[in-house]
PDB file of N, CA, C and O in Angstrom:
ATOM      1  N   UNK O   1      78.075  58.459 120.330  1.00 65.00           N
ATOM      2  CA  UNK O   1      76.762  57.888 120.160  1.00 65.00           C
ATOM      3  C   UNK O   1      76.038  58.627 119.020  1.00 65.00           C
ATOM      4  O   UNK O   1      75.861  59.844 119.057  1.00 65.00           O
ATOM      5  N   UNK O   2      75.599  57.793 117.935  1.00 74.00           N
ATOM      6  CA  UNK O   2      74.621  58.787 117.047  1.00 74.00           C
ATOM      7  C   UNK O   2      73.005  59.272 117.494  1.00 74.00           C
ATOM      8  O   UNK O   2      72.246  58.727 118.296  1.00 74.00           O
ATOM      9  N   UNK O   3      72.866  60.077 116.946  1.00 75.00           N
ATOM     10  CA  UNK O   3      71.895  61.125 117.369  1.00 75.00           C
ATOM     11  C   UNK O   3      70.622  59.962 116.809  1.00 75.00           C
ATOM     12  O   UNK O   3      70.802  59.276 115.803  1.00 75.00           O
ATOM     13  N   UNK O   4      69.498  59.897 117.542  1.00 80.00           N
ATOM     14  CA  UNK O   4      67.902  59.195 116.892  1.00 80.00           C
ATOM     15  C   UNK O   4      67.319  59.323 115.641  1.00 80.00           C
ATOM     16  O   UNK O   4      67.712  60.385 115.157  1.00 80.00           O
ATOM     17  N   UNK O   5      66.726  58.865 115.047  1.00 77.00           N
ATOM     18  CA  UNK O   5      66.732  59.422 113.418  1.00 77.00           C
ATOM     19  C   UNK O   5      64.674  59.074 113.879  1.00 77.00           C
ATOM     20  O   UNK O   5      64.134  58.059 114.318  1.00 77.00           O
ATOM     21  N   UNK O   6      64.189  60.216 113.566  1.00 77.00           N
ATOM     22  CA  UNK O   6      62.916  61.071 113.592  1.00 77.00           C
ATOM     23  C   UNK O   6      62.266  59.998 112.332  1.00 77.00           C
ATOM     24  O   UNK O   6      62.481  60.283 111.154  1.00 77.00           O
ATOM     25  N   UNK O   7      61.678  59.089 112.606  1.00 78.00           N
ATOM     26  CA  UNK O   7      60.644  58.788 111.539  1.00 78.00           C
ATOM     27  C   UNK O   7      58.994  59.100 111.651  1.00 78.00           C
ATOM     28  O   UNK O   7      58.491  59.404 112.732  1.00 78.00           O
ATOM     29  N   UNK O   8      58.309  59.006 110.573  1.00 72.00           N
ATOM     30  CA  UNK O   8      56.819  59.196 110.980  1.00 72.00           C
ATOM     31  C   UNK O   8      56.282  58.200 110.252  1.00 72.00           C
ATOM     32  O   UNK O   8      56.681  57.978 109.109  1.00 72.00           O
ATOM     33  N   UNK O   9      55.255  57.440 110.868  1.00 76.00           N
ATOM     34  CA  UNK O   9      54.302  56.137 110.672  1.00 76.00           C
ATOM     35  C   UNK O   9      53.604  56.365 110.208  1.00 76.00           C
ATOM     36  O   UNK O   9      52.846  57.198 110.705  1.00 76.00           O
ATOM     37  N   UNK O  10      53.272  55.740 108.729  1.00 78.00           N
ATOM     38  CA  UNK O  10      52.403  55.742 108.024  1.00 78.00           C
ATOM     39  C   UNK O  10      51.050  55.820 108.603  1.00 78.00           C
ATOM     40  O   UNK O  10      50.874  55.017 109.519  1.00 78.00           O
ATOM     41  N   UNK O  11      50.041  56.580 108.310  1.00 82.00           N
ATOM     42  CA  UNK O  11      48.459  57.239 109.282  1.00 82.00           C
ATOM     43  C   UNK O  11      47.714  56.316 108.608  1.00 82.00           C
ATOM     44  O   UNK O  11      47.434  56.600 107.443  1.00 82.00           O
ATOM     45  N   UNK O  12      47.216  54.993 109.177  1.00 85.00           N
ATOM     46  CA  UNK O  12      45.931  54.444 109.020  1.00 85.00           C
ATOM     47  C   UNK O  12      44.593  54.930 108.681  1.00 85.00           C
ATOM     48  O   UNK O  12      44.039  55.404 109.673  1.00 85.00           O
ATOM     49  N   UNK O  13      44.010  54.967 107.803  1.00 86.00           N
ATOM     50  CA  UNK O  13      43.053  56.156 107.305  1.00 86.00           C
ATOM     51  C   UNK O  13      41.843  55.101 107.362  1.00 86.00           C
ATOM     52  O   UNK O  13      40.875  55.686 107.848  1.00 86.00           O
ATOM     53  N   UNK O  14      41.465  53.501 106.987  1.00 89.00           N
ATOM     54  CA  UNK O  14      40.790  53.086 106.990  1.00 89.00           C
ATOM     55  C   UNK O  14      40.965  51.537 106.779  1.00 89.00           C
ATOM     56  O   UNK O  14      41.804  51.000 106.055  1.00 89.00           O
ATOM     57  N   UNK O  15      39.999  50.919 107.559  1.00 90.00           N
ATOM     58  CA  UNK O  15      40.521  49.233 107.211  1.00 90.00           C
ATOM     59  C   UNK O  15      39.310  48.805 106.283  1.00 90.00           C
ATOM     60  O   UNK O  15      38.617  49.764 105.944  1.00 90.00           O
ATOM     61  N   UNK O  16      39.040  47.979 105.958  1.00 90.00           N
ATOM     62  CA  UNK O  16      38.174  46.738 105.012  1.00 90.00           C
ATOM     63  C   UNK O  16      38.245  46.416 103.598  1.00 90.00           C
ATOM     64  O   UNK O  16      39.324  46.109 103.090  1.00 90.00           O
ATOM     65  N   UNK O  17      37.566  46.447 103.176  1.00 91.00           N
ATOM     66  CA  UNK O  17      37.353  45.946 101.684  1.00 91.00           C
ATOM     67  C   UNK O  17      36.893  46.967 100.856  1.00 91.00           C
ATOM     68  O   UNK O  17      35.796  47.488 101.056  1.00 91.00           O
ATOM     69  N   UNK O  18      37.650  47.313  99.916  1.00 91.00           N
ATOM     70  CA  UNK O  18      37.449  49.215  99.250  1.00 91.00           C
ATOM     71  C   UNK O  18      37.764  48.577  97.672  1.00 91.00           C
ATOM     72  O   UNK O  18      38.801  47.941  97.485  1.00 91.00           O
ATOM     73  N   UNK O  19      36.990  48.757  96.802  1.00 91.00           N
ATOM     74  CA  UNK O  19      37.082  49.249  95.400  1.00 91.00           C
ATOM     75  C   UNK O  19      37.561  50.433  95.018  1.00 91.00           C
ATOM     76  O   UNK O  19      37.492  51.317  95.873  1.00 91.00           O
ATOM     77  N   UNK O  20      38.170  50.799  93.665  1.00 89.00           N
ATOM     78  CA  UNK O  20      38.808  52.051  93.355  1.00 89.00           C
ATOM     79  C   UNK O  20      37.811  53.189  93.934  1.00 89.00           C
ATOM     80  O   UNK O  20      38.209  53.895  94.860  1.00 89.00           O
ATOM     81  N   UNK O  21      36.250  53.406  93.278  1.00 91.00           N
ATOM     82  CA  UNK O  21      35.882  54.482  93.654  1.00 91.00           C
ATOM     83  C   UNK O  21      36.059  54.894  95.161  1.00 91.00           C
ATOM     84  O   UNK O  21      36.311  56.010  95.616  1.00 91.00           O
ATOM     85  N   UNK O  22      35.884  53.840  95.741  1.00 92.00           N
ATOM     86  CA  UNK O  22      35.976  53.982  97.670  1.00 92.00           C
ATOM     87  C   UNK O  22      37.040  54.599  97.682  1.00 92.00           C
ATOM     88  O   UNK O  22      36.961  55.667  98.289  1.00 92.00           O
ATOM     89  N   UNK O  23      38.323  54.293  97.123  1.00 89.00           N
ATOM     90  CA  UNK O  23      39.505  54.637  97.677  1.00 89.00           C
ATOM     91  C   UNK O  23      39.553  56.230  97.045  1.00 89.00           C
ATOM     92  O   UNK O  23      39.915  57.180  97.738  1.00 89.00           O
ATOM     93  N   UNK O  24      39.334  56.299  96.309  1.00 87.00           N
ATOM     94  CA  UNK O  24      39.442  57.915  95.841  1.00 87.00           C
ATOM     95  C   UNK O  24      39.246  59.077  96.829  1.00 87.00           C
ATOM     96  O   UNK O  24      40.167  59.882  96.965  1.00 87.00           O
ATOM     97  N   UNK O  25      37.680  59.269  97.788  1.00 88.00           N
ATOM     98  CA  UNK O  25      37.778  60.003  98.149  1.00 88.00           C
ATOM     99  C   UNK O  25      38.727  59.822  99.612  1.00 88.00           C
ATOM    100  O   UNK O  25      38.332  60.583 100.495  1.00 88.00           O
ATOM    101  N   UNK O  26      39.685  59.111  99.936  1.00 87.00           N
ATOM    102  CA  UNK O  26      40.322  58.900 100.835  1.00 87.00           C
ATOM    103  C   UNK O  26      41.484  59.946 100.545  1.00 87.00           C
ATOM    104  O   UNK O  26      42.129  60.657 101.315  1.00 87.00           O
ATOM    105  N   UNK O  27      41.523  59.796  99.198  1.00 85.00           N
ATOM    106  CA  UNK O  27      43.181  61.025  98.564  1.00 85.00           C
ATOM    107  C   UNK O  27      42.622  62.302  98.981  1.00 85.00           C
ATOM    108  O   UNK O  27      41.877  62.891  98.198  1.00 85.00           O
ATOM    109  N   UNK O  28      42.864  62.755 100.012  1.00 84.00           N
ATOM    110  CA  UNK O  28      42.762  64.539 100.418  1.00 84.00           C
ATOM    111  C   UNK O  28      44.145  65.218 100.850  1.00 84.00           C
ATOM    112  O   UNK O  28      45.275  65.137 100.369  1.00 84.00           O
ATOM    113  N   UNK O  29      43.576  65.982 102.042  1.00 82.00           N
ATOM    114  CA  UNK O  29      44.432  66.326 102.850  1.00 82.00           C
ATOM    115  C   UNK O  29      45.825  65.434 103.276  1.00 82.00           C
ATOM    116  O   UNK O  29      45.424  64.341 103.678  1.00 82.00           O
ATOM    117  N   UNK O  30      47.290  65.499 103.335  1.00 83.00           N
ATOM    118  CA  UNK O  30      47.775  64.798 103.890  1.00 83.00           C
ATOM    119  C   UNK O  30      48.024  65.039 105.491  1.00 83.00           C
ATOM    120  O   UNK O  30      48.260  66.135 105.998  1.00 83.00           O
ATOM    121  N   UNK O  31      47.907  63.607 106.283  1.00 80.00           N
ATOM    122  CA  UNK O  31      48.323  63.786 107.343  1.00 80.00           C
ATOM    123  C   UNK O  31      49.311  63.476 108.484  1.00 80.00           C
ATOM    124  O   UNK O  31      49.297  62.885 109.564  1.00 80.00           O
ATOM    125  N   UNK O  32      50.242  64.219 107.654  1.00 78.00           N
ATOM    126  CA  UNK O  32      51.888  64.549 107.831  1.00 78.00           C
ATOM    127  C   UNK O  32      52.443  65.872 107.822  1.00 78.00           C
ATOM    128  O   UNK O  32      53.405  66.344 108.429  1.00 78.00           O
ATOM    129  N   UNK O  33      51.464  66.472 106.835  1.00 80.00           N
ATOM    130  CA  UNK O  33      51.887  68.231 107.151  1.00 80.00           C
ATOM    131  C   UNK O  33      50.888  68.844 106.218  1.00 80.00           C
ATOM    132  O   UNK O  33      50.082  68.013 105.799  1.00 80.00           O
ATOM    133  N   UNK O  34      50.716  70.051 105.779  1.00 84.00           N
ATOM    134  CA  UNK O  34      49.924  70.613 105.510  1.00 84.00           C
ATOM    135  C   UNK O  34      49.843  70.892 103.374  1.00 84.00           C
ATOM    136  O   UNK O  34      49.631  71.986 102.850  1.00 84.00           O
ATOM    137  N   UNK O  35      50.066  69.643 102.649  1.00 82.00           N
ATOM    138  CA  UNK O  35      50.272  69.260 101.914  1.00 82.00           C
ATOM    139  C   UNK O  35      49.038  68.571 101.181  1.00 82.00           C
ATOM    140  O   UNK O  35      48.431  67.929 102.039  1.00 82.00           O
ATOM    141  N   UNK O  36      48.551  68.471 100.198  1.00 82.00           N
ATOM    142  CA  UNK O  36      48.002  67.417  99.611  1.00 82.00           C
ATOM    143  C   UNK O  36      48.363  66.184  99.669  1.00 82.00           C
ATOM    144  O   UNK O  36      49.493  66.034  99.206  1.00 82.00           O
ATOM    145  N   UNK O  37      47.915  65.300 100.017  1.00 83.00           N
ATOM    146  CA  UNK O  37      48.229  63.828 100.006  1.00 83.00           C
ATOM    147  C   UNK O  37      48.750  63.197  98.902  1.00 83.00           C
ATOM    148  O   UNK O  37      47.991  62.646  98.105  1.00 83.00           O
ATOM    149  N   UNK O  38      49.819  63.202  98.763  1.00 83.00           N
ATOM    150  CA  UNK O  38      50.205  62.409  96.953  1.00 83.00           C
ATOM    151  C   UNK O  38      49.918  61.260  96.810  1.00 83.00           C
ATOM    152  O   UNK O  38      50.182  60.749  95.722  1.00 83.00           O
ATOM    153  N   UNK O  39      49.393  60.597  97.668  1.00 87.00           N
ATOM    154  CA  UNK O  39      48.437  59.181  97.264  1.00 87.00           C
ATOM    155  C   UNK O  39      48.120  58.363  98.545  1.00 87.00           C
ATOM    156  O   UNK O  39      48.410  58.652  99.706  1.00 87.00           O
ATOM    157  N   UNK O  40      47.566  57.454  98.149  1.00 89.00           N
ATOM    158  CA  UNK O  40      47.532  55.455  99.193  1.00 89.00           C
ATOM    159  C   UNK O  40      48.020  55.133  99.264  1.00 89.00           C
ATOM    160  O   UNK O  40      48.108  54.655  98.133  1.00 89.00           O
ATOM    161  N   UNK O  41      49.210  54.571 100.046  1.00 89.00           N
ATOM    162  CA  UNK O  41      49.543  52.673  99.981  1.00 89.00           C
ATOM    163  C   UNK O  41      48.291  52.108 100.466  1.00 89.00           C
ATOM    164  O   UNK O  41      47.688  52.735 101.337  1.00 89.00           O
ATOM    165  N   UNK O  42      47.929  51.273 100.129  1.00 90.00           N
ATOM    166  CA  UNK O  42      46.604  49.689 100.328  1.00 90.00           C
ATOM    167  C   UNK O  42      47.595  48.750 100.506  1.00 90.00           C
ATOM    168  O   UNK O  42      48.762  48.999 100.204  1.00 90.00           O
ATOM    169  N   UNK O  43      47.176  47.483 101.061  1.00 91.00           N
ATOM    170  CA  UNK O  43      47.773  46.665 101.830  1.00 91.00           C
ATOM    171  C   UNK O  43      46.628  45.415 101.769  1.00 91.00           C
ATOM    172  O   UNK O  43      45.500  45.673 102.189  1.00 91.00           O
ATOM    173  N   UNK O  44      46.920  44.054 101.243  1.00 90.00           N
ATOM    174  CA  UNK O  44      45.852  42.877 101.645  1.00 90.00           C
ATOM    175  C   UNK O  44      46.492  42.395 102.733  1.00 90.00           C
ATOM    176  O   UNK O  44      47.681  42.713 102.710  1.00 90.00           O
ATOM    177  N   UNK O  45      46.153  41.693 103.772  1.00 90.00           N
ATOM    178  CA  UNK O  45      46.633  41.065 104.372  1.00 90.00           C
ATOM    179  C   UNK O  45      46.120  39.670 104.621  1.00 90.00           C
ATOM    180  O   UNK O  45      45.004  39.714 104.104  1.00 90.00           O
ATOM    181  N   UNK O  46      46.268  38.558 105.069  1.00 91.00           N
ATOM    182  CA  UNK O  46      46.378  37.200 105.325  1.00 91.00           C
ATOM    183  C   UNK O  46      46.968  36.978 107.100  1.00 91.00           C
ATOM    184  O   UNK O  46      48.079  36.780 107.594  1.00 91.00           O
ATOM    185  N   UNK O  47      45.277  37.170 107.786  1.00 91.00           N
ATOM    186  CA  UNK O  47      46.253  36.692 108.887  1.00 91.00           C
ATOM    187  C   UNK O  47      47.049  37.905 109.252  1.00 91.00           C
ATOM    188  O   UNK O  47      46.710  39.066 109.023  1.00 91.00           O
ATOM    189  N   UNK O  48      48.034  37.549 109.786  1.00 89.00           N
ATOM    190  CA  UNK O  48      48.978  38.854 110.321  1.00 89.00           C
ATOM    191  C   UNK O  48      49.929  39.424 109.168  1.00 89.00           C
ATOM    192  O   UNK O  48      50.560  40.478 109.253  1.00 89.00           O
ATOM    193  N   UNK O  49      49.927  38.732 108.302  1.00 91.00           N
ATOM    194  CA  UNK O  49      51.432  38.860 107.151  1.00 91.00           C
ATOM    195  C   UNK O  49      50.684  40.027 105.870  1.00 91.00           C
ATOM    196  O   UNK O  49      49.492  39.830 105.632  1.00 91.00           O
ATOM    197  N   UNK O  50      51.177  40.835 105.332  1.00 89.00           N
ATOM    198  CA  UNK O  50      50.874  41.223 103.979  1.00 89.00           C
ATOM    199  C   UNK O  50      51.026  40.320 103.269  1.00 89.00           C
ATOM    200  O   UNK O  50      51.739  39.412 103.695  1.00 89.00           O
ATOM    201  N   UNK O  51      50.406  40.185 101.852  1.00 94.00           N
ATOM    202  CA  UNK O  51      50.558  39.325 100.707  1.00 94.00           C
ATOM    203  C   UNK O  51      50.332  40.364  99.502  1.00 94.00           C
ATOM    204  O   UNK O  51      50.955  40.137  98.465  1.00 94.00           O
ATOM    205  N   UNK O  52      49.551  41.404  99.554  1.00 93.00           N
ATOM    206  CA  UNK O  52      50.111  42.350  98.567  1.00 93.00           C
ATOM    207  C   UNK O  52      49.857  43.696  98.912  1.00 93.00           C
ATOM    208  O   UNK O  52      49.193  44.065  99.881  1.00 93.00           O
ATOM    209  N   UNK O  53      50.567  44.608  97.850  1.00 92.00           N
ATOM    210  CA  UNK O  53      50.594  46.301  98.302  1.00 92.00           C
ATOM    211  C   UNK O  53      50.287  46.846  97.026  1.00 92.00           C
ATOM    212  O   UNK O  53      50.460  46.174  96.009  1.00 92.00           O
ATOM    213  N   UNK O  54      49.757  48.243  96.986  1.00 89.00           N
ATOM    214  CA  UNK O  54      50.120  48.912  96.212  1.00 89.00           C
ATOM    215  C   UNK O  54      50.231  50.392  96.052  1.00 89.00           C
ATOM    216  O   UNK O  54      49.157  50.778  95.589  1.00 89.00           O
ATOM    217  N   UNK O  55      50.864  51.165  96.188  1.00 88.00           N
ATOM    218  CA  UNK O  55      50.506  52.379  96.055  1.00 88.00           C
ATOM    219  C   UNK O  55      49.527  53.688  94.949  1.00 88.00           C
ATOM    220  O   UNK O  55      49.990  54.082  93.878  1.00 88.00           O
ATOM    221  N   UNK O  56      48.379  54.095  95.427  1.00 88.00           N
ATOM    222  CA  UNK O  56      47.655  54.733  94.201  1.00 88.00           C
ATOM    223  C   UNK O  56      48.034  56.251  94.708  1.00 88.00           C
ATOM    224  O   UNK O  56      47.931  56.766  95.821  1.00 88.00           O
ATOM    225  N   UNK O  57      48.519  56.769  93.440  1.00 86.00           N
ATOM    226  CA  UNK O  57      49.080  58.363  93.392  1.00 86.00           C
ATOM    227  C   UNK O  57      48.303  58.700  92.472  1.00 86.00           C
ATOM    228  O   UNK O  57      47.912  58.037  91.511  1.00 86.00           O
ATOM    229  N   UNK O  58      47.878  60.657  93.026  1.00 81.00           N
ATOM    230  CA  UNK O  58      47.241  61.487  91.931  1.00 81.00           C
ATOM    231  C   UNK O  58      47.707  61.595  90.576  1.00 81.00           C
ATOM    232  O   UNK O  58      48.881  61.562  90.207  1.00 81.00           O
ATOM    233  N   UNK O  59      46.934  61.695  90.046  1.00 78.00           N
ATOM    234  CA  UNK O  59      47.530  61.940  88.238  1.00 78.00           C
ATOM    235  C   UNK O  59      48.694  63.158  88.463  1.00 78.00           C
ATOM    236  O   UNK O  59      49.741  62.943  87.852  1.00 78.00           O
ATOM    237  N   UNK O  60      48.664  63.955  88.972  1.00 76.00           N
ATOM    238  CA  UNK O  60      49.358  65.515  89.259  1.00 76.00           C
ATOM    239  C   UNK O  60      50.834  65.132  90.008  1.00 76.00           C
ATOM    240  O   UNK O  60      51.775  65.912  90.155  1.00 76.00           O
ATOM    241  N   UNK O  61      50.776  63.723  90.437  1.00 73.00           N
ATOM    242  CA  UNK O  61      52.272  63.771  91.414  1.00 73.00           C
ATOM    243  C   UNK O  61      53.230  63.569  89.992  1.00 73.00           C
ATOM    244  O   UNK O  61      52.977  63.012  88.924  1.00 73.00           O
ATOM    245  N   UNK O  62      54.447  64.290  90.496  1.00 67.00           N
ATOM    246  CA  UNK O  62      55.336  64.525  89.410  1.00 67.00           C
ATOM    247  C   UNK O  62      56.370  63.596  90.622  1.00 67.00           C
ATOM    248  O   UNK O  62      56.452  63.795  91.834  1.00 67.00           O
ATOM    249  N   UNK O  63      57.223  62.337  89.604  1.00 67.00           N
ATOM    250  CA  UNK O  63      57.924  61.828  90.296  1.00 67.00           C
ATOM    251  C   UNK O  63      59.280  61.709  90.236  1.00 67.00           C
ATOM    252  O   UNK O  63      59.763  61.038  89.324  1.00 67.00           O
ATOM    253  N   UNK O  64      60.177  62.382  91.259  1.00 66.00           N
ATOM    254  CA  UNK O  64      61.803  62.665  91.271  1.00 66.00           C
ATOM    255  C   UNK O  64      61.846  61.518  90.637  1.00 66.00           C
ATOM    256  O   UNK O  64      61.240  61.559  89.566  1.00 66.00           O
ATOM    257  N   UNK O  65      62.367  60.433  90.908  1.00 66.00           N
ATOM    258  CA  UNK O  65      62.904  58.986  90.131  1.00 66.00           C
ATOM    259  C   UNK O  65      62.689  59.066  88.579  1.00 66.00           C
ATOM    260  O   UNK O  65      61.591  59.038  88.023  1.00 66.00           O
ATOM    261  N   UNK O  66      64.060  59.182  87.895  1.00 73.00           N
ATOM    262  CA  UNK O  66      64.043  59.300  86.189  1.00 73.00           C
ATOM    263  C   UNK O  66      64.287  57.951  85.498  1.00 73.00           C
ATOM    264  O   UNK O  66      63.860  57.610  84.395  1.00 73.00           O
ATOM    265  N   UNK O  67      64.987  57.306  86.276  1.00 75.00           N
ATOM    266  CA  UNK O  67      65.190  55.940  86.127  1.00 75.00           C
ATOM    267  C   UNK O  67      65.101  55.096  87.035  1.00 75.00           C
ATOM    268  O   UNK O  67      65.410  55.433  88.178  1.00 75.00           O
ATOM    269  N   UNK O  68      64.655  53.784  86.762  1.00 75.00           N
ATOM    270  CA  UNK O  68      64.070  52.908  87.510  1.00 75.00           C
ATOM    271  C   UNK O  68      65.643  52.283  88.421  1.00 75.00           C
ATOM    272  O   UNK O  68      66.757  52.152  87.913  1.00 75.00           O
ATOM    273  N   UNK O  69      65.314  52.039  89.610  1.00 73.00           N
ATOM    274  CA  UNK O  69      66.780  51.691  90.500  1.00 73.00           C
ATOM    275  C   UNK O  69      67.351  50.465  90.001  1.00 73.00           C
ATOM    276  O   UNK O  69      68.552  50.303  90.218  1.00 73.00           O
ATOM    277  N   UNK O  70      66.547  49.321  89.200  1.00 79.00           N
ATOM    278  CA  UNK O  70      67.257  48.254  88.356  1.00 79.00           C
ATOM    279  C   UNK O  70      68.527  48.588  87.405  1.00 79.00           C
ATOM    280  O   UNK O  70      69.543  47.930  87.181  1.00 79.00           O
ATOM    281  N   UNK O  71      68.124  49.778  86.957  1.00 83.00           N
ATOM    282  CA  UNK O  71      68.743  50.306  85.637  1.00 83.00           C
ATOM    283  C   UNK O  71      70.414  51.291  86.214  1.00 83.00           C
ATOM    284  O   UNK O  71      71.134  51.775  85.341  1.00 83.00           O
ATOM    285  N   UNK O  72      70.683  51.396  87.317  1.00 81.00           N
ATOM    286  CA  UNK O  72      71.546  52.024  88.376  1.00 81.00           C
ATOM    287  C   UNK O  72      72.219  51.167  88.452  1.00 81.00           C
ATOM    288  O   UNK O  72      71.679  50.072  88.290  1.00 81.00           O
ATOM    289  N   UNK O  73      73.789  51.184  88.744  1.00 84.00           N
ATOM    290  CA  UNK O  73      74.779  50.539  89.406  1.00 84.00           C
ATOM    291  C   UNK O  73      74.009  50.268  91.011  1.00 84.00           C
ATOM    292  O   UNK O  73      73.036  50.883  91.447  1.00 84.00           O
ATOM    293  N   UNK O  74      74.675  49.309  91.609  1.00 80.00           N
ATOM    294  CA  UNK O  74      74.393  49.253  93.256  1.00 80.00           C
ATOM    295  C   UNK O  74      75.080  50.105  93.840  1.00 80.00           C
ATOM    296  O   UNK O  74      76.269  50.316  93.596  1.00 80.00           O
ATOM    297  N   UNK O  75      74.273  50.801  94.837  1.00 78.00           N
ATOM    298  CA  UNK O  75      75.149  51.337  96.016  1.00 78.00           C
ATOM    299  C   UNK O  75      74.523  50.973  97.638  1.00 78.00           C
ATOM    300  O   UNK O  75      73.380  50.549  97.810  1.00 78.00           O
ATOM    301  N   UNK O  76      75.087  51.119  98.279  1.00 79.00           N
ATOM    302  CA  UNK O  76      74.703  50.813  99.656  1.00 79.00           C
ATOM    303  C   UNK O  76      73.941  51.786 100.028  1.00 79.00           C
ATOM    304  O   UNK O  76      74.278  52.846  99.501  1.00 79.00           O
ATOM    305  N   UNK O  77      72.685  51.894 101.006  1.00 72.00           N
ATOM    306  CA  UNK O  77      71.902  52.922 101.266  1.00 72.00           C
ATOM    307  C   UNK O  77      72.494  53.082 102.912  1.00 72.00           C
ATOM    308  O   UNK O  77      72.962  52.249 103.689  1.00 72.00           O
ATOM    309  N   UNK O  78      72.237  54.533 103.032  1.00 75.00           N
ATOM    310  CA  UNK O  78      72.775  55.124 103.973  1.00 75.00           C
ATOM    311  C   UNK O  78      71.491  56.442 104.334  1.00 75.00           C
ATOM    312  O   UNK O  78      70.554  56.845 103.645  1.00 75.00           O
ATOM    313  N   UNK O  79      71.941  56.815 105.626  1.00 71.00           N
ATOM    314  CA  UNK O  79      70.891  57.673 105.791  1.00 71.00           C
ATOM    315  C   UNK O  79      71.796  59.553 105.956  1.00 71.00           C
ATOM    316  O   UNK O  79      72.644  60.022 106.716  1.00 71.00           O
ATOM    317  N   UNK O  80      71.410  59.811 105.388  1.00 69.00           N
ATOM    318  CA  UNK O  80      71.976  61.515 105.287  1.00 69.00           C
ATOM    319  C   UNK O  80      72.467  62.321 106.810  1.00 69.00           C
ATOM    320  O   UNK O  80      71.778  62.702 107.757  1.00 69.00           O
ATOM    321  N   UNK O  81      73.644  62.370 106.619  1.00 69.00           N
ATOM    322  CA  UNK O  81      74.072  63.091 107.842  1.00 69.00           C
ATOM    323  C   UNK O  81      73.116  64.316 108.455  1.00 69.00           C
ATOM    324  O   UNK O  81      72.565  64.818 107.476  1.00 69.00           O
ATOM    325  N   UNK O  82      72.774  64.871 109.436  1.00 66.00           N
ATOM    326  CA  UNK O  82      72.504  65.861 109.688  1.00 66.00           C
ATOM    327  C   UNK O  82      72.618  67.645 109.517  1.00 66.00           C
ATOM    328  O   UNK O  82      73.596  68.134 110.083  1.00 66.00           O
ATOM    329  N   UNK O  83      71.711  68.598 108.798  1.00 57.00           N
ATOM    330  CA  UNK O  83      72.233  69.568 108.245  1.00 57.00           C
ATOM    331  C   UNK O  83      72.460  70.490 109.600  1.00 57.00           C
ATOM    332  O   UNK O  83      72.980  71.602 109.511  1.00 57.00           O
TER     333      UNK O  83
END
């Protein structure tokens, strides 16, 4: 039997209708661990369904990804064995 795989749910920070400045002071603390928050996802929704997303990151996040995953051969995603 494989072992449970530990995820954590994105923390709801606020619902309604927010312009950029609103959303700014929302980027603080993260609350997932004791980290700066490297940004938002925002979310419109329709009803129960999303219809769009986007993520806003600090100017300061430096991002692993050097190339865009289009630009990659395919591989199948898998989740990392246990150390």
């Amino acid at each position: 039997m494989q072992a449970p795989v530990l995820l954590s749910r994105i923390p709801r920070v606020a619902d309604g209708r927010f312009d950029l400045p609103a959303l700014l002071p929302l980027m603080t603390k993260s609350q997932l661990g004791d980290t700066p928050a490297e940004g938002l996802y925002v979310r419109r929704d329709e009803g129960d369904y999303p219809v769009a997303q986007a993520k806003l990151v600090h100017a300061e996040f430096n991002q692993a990804i050097e190339e865009h995953w289009s630009k990659r051969a395919m591989c199948t995603n898998a989740l990392a064995a246990r150390a």
